[in-house]
PDB file of C-alpha atoms in Angstrom:
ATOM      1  CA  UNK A   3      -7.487  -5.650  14.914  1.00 77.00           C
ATOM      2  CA  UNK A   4      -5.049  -6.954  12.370  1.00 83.00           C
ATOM      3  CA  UNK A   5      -1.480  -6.703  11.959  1.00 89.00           C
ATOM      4  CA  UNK A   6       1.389  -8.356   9.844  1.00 93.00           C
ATOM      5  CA  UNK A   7       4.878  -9.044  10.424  1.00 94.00           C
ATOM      6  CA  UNK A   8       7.343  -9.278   7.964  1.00 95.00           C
ATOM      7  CA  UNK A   9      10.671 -10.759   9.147  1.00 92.00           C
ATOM      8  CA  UNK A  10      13.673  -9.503   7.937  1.00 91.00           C
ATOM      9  CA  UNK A  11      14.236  -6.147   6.724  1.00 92.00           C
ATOM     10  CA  UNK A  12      16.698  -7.107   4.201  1.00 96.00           C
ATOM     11  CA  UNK A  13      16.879 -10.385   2.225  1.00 97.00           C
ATOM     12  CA  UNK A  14      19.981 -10.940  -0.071  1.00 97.00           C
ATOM     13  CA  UNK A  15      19.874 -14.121  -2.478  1.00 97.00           C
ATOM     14  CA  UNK A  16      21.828 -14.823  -5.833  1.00 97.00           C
ATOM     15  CA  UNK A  17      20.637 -14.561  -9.305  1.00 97.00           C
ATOM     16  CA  UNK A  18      18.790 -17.963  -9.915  1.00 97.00           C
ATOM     17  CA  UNK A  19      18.151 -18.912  -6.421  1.00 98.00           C
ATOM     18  CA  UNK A  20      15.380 -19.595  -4.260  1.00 98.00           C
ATOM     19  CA  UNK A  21      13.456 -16.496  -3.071  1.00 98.00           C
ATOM     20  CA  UNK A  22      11.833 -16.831   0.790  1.00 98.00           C
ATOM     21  CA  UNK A  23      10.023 -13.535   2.040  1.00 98.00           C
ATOM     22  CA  UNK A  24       8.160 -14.384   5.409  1.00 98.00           C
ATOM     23  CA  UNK A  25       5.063 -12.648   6.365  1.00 97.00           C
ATOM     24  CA  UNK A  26       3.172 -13.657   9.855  1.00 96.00           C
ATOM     25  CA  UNK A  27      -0.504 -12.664  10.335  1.00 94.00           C
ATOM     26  CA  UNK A  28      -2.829 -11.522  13.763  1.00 91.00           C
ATOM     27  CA  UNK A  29      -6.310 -11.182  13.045  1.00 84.00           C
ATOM     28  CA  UNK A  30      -9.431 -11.791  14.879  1.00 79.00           C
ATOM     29  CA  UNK A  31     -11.459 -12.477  11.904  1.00 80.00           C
ATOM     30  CA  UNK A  32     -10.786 -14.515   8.516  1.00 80.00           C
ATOM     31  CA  UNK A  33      -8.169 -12.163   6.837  1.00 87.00           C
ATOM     32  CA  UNK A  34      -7.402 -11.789   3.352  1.00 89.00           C
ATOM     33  CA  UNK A  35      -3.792 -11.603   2.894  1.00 92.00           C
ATOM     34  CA  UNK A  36      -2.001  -8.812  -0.119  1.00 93.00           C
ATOM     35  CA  UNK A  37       1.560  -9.198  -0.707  1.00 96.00           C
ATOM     36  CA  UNK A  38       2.686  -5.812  -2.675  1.00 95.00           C
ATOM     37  CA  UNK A  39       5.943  -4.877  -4.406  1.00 95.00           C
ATOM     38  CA  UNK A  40       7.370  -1.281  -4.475  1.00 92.00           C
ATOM     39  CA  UNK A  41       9.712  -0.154  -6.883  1.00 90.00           C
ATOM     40  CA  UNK A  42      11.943   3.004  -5.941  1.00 85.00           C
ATOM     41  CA  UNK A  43       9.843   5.935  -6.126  1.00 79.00           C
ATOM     42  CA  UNK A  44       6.502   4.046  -7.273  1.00 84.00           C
ATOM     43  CA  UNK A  45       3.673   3.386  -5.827  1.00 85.00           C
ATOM     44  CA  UNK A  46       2.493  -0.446  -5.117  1.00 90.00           C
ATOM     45  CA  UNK A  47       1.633  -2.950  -7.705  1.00 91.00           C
ATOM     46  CA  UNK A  48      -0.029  -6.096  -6.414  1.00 91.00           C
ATOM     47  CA  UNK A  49       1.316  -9.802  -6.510  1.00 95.00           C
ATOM     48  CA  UNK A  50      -1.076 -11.967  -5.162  1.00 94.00           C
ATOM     49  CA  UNK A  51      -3.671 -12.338  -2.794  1.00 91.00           C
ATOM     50  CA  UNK A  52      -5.636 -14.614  -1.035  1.00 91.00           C
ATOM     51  CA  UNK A  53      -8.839 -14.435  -0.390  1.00 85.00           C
ATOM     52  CA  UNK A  54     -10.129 -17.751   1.266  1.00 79.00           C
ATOM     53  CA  UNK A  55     -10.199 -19.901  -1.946  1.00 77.00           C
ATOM     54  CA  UNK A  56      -6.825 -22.171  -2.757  1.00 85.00           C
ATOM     55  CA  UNK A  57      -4.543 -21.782   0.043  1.00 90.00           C
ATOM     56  CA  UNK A  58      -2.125 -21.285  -2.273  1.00 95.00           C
ATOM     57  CA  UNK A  59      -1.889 -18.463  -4.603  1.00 95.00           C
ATOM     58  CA  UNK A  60      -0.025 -17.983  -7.905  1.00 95.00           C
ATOM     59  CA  UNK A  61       0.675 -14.378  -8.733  1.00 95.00           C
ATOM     60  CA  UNK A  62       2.495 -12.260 -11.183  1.00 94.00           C
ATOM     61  CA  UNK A  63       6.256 -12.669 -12.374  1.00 93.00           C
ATOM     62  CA  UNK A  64       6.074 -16.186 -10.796  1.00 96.00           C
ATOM     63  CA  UNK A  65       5.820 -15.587  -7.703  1.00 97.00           C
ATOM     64  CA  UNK A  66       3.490 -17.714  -5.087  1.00 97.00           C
ATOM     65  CA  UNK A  67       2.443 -17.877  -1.537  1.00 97.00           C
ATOM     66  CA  UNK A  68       0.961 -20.161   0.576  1.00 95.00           C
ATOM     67  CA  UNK A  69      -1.635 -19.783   3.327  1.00 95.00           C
ATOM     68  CA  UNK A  70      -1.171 -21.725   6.258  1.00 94.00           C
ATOM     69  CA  UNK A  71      -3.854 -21.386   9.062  1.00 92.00           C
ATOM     70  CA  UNK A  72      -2.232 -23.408  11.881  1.00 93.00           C
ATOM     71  CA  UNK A  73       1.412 -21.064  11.591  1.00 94.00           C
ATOM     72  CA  UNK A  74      -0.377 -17.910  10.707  1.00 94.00           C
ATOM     73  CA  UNK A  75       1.710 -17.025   7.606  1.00 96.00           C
ATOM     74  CA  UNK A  76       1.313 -16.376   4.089  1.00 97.00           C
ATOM     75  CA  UNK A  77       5.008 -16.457   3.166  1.00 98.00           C
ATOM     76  CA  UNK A  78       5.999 -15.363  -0.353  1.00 98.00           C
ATOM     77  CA  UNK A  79       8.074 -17.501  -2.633  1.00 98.00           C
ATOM     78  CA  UNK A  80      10.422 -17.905  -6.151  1.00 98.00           C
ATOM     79  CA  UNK A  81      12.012 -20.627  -7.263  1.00 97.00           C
ATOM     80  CA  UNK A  82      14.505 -18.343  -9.263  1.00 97.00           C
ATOM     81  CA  UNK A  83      15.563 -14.923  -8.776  1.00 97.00           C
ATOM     82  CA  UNK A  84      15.668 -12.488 -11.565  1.00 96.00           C
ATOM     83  CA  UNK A  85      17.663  -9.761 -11.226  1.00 96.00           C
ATOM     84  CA  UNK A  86      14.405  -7.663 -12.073  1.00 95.00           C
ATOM     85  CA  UNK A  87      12.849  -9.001  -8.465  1.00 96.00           C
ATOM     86  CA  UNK A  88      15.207  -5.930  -6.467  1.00 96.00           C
ATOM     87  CA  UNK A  89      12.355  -4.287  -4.829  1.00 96.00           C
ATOM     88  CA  UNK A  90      10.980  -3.641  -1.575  1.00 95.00           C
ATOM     89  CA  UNK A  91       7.749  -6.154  -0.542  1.00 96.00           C
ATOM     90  CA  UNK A  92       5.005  -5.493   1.515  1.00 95.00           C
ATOM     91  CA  UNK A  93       2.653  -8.250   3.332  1.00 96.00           C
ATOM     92  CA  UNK A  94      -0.391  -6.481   4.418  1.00 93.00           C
ATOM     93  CA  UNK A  95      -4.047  -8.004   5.679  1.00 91.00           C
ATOM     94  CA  UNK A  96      -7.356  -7.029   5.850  1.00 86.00           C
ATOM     95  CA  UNK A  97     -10.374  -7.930   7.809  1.00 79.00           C
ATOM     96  CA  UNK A  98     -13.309  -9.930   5.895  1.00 64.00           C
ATOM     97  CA  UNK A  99     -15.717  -7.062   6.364  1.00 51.00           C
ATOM     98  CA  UNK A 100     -14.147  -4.057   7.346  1.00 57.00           C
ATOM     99  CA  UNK A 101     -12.031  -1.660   4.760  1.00 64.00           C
ATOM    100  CA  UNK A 102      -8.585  -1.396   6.700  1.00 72.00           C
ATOM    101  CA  UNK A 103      -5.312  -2.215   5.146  1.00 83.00           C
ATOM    102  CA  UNK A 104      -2.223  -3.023   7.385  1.00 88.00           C
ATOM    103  CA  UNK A 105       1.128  -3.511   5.799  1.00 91.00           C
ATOM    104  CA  UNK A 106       3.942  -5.094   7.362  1.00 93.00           C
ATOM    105  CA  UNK A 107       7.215  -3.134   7.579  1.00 92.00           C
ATOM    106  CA  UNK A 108       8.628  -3.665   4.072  1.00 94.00           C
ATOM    107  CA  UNK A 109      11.307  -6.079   3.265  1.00 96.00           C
ATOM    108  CA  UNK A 110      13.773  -5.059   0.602  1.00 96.00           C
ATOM    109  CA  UNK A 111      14.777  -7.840  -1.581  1.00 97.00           C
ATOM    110  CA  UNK A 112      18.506  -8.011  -3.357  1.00 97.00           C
ATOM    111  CA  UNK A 113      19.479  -9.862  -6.041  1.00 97.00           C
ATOM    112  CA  UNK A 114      23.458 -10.478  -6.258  1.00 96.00           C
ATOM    113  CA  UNK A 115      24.844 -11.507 -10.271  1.00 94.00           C
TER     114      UNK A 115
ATOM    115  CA  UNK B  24      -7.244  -3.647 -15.083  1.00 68.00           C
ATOM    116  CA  UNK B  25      -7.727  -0.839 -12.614  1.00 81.00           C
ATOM    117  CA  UNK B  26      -5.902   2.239 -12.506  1.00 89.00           C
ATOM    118  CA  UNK B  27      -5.060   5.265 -10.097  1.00 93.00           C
ATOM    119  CA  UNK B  28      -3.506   8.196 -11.124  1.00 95.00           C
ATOM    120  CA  UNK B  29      -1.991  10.709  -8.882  1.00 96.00           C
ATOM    121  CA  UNK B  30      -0.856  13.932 -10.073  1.00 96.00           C
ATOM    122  CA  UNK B  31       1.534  15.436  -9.507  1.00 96.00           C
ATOM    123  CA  UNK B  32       4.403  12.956  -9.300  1.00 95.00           C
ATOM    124  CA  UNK B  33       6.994  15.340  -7.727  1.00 96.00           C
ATOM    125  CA  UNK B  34       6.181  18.814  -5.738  1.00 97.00           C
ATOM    126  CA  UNK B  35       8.516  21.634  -4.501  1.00 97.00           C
ATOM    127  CA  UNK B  36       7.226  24.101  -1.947  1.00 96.00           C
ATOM    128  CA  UNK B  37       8.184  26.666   0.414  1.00 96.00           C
ATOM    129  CA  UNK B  38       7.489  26.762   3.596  1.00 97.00           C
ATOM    130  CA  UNK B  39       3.845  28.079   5.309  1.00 96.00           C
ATOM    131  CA  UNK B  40       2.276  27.193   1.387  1.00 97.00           C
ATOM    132  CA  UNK B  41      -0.482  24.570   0.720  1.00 97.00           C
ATOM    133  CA  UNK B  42       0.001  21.722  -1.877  1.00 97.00           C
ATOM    134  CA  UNK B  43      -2.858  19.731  -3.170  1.00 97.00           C
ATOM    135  CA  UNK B  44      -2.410  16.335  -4.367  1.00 97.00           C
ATOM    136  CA  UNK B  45      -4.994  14.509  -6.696  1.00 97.00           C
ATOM    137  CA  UNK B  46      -5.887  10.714  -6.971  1.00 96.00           C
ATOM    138  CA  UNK B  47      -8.367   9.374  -9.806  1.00 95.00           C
ATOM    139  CA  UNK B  48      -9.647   6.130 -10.416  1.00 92.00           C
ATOM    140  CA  UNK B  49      -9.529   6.061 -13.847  1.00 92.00           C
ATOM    141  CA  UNK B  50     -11.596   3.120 -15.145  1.00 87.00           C
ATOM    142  CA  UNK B  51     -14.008   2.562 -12.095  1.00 87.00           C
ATOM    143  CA  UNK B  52     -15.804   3.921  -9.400  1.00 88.00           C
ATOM    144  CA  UNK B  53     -14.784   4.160  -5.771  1.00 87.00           C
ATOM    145  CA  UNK B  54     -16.576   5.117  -2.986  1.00 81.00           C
ATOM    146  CA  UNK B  55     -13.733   4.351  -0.723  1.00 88.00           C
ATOM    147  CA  UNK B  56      -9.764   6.587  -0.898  1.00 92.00           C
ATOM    148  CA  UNK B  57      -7.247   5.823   0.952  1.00 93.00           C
ATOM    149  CA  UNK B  58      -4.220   8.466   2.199  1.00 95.00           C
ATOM    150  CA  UNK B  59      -1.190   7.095   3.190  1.00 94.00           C
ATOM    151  CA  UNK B  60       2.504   8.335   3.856  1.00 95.00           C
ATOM    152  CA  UNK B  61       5.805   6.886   3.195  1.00 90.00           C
ATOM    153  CA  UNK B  62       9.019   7.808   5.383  1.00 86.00           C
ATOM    154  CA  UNK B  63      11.874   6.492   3.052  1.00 82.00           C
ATOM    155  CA  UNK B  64      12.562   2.893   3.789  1.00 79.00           C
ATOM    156  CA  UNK B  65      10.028   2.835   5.679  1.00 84.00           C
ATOM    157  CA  UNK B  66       6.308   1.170   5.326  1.00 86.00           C
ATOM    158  CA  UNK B  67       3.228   2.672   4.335  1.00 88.00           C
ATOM    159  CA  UNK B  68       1.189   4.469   6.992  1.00 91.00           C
ATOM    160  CA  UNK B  69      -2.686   4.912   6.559  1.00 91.00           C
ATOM    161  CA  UNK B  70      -3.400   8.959   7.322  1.00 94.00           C
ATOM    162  CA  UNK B  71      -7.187   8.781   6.457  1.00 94.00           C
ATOM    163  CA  UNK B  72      -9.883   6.868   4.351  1.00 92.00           C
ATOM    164  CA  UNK B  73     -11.928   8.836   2.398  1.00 89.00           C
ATOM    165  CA  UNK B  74     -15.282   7.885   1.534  1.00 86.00           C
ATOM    166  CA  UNK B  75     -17.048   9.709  -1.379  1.00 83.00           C
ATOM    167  CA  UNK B  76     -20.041  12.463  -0.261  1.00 83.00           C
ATOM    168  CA  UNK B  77     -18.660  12.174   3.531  1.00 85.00           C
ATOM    169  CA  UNK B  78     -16.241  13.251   5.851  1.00 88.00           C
ATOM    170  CA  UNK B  79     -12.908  11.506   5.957  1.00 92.00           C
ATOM    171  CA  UNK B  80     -11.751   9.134   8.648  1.00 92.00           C
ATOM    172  CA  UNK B  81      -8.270  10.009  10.068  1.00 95.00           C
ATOM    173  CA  UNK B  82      -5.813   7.732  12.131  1.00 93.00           C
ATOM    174  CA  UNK B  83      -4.884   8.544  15.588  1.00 93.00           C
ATOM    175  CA  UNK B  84      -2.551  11.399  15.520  1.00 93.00           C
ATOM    176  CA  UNK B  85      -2.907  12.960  12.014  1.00 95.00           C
ATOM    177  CA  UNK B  86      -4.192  16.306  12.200  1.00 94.00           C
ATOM    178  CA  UNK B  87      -7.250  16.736  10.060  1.00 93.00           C
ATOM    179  CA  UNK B  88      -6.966  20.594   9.716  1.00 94.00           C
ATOM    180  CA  UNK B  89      -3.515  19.712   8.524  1.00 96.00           C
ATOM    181  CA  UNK B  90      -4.297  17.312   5.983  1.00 97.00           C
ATOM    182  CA  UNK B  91      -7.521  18.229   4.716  1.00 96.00           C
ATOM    183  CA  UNK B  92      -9.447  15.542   2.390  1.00 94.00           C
ATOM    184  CA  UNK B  93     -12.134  16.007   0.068  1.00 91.00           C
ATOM    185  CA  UNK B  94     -13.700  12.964  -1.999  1.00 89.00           C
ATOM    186  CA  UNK B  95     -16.259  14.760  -3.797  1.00 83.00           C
ATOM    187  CA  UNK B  96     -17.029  12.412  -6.719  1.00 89.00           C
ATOM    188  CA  UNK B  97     -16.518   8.414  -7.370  1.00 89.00           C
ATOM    189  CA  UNK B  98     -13.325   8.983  -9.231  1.00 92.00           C
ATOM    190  CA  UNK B  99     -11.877  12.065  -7.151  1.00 94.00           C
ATOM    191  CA  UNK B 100      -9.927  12.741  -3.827  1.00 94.00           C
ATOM    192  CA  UNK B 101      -7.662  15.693  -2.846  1.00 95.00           C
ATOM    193  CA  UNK B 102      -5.750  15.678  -0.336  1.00 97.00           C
ATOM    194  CA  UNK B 103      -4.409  19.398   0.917  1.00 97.00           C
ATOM    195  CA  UNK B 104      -1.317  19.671   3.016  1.00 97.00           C
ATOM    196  CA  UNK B 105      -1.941  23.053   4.617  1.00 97.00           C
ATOM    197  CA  UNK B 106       0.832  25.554   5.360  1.00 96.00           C
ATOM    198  CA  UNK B 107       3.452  22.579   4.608  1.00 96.00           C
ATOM    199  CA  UNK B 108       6.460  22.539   6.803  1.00 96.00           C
ATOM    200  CA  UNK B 109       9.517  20.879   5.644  1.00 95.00           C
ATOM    201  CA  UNK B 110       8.497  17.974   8.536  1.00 94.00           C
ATOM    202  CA  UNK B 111       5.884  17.255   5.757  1.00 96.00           C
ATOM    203  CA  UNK B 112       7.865  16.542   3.410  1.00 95.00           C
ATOM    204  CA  UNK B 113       7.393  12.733   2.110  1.00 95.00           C
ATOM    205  CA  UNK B 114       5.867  10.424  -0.519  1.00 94.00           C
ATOM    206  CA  UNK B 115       2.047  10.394   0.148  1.00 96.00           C
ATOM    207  CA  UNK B 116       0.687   7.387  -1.746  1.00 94.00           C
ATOM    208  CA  UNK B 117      -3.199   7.237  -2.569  1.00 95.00           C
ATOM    209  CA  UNK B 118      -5.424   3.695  -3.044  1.00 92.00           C
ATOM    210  CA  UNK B 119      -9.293   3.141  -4.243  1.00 91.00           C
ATOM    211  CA  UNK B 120     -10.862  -0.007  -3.888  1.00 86.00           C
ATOM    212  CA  UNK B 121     -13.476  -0.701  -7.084  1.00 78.00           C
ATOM    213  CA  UNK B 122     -16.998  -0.646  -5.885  1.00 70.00           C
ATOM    214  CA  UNK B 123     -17.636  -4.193  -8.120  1.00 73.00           C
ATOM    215  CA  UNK B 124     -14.537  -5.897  -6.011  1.00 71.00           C
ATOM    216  CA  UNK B 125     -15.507  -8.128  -2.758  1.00 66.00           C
ATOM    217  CA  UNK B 126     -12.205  -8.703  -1.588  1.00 66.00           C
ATOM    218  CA  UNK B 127     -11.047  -5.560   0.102  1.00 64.00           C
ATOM    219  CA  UNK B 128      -8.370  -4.901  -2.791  1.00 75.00           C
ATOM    220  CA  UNK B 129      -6.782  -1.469  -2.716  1.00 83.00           C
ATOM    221  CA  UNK B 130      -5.254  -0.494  -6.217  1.00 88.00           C
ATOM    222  CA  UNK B 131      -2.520   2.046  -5.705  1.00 90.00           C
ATOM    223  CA  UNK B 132      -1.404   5.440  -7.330  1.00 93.00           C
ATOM    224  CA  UNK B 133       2.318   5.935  -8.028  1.00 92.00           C
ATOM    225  CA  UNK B 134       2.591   7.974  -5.340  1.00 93.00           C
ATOM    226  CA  UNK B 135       3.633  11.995  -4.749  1.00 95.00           C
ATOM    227  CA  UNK B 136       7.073  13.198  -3.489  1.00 95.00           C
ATOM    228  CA  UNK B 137       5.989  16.110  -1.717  1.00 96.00           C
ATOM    229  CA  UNK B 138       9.378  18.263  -1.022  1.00 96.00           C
ATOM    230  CA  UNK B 139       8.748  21.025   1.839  1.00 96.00           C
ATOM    231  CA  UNK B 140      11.508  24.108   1.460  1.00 96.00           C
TER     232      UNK B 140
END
């Protein structure tokens, strides 16, 4: 079975800083890794995944994350916050050859002026 | 890129009434749906996959005669919430993976804010 962990429910940063999201892994089996971003009252739009290629992955709106095998993460990062980045972000992970989703618990992202 | 509709957006309903939610793929085929529900500020919970021609799969603890799926075509689920209850009330997001994807990518619908009177 996999699972994710996100931790921290809340992250607050400053307009222009460094954006850190962590996201911890279990699986049993070679996952491929999803982080997702929800704005209020949307459904989810992907940011990256990774899917066993480069260990790590550029996505959308300049975001990144990195796969590292030996700390089971794929933590997602930013060198500068936008004010646009306020949302809520989901890590989830899926087997190799099964079709089952698992999302970590969300962690809502602020960005202070 | 691929897109998934879900209509409608926003719901109202009295109590003991059904409400049937759509989700389309709109520009590719997918054998495989995917139900979830979202307490707010809360993460997404899978209810059921739904694979097209077949009976869905539900998760421990959702009630199947409560939350009745049909996938009927490559494009098409429904999902019915049967004599709602204001309990029910939530935003049920759909997903489809694309048939020509090998990674296990789920595109999402913008979800449906089901409101139970």
């Amino acid at each position: 079975a996999q699972s994710v962990t996100q931790l921290g429910s809340h992250v607050s940063v400053s307009e222009g800083a460094l954006v850190l999201l962590r996201c911890n892994y279990s699986s049993s089996v070679p996952p491929y890794l999803f982080w997702y971003v929800q704005y209020p009252n949307q459904g989810l739009q992907l940011l990256l995944k990774y899917t066993s290629a480069a260990t790590l992955v550029k996505g959308i709106n300049g975001f990144e994350a990195e796969f590292k095998k030996s700390e089971t993460s794929f933590h997602l990062t930013k060198p500068s916050a936008h004010m646009s980045d306020a949302a809520e972000y989901f890590c989830a992970v899926s087997a190799t050859f099964n079709n089952d989703m698992r999302f970590g618990a969300g962690t809502r992202l602020t960005v202070k002026p | 890129g691929a897109v998934v509709s879900q209509h409608p957006s926003r719901v109202i309903c009295k109590s003991g009434t059904s409400v049937k939610i759509e989700c389309r793929s709109l520009d590719f085929q997918a054998t495989t749906m995917f139900w979830y529900r979202q307490f707010p500020k809360q993460s997404l919970m899978l209810m059921a996959t739904s694979n097209e021609g077949s009976k869905a799969t539900y998760e421990q603890g959702v009630e199947k005669d409560k939350f009745l799926i049909n996938h009927a075509s490559l494009t098409l689920s429904t999902l019915t919430v049967t004599s709602a209850h204001p309990e029910d009330s939530s935003f049920y997001i759909c997903s489809a993976r694309d048939l020509s994807q090998t990674y296990n990518e789920q595109f999402f619908g913008p979800g449906t804010r089901l409101t139970v009177l």
